[in-house]
XYZ file of C-alpha atoms in Angstrom:
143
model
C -35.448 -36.668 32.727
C -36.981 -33.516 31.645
C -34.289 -30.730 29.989
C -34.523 -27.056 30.232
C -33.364 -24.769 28.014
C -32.497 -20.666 27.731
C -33.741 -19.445 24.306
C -31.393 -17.316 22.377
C -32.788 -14.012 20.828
C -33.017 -15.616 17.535
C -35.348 -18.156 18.462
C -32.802 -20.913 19.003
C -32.739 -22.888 22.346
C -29.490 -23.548 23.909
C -29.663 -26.879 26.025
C -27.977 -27.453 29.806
C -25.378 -29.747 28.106
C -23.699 -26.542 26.865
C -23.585 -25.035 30.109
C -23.258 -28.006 32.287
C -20.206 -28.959 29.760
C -18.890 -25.615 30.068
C -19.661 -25.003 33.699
C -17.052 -28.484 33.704
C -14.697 -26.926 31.817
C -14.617 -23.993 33.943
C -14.707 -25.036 37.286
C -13.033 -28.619 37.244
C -10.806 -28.420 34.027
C -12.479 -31.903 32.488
C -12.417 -30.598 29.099
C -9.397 -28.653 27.856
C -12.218 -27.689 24.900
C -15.854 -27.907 23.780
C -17.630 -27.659 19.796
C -20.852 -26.289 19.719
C -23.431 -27.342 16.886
C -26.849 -25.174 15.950
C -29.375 -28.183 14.854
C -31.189 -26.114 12.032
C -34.673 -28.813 12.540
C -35.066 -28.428 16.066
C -33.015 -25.084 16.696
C -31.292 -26.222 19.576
C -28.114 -25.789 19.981
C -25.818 -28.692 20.958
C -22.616 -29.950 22.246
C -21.054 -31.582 19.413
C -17.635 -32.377 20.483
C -15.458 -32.104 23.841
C -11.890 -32.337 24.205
C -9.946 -33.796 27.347
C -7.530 -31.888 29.732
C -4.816 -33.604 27.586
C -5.997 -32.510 24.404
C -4.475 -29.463 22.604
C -5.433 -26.220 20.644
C -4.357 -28.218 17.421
C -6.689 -31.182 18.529
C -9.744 -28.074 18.944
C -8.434 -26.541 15.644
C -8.296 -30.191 13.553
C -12.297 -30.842 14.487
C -13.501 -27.769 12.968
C -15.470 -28.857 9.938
C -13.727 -27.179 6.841
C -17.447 -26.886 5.482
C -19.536 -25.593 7.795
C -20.068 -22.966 10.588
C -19.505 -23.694 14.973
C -18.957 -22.235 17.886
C -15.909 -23.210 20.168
C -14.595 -23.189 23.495
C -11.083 -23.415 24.422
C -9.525 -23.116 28.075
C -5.909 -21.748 27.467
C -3.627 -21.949 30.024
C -0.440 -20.078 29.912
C 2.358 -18.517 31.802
C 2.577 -14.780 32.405
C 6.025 -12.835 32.220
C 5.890 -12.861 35.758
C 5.713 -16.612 35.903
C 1.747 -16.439 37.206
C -0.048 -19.751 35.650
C -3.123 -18.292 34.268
C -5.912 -19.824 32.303
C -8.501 -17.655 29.789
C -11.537 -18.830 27.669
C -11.546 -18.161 24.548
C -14.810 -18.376 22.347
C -14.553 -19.153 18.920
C -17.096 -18.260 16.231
C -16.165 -20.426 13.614
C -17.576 -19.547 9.923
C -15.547 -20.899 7.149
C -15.980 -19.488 3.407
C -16.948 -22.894 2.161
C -20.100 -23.057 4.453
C -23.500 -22.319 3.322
C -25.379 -18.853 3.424
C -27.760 -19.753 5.758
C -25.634 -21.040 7.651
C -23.351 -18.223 8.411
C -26.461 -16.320 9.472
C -27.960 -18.546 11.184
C -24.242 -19.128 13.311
C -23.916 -14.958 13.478
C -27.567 -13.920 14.236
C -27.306 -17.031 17.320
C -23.645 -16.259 18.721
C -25.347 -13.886 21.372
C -27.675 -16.108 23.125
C -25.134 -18.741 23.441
C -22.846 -15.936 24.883
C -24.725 -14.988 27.367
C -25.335 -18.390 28.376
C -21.707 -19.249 28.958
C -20.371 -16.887 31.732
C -17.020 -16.541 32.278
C -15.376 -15.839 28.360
C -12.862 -13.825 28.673
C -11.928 -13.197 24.250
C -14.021 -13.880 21.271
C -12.196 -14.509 18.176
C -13.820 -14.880 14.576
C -12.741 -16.949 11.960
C -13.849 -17.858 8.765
C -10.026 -20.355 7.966
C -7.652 -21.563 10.393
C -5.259 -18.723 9.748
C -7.175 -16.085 11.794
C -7.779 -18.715 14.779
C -3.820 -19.611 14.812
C -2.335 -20.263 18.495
C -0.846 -17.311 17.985
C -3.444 -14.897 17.772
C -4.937 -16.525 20.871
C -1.839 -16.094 23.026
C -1.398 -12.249 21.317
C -4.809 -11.746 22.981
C -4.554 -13.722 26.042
C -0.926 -11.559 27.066
């Protein structure tokens, strides 16, 4: 089966899995999150984890490397003060301090591409430890 890919202004290729995973997410809720990983070799990026409906934030939060940089997903779904369900997507540029130079570059300069590749983020949040991607600064955004 031959794979297409969109090629992020960097130079780094973004393959369907990430938007067939996300299009999932989006449309029919299979994945309550999804971890995106740049492949420095063949500069593709990749899915490199998915999280089920039944997963939580913490569960997202817990499979961030503490050592190096990835992008996240995450489908929050929460109630408005008007008692409206809602649901946002949240993408999460994830670029700890421990992580390599390149690495952080590489993650900042290719954030764009894959951007513009998943349709339908509603808030970007950056984080380089766990304190600035809390639950609570993604439900301070999402209200």
């Amino acid at each position: 089966m031959a794979m297409a890919f969109k090629m992020a202004t960097t130079g780094m290729w973004v393959t369907d899995e990430c938007k067939n995973s996300f299009m999932e997410m989006k449309w029919k809720k299979v994945h309550r999150y999804i971890v995106f990983k740049i492949d420095e070799k063949s500069r593709l990026v990749n899915v490199d984890k998915v999280g089920g409906p039944g997963e939580s934030y913490d569960d997202l939060a817990a499979s961030l490397p503490t050592d190096d940089c990835r992008y996240a997903v995450f489908d929050f779904d929460f109630v408005t003060v008007d008692n409206c369900r809602k649901s946002k997507i949240f993408f999460i540029a994830w670029s700890p301090t421990a992580s390599r130079i390149r690495a952080k570059m590489l993650y900042a300069t290719s954030k764009d591409g894959l951007r513009r590749v998943l349709d339908g983020i509603s808030y970007e949040v950056q984080a380089t430890d766990p304190t600035e991607m809390g639950i609570d600064v993604i439900k301070d955004k999402a209200n």
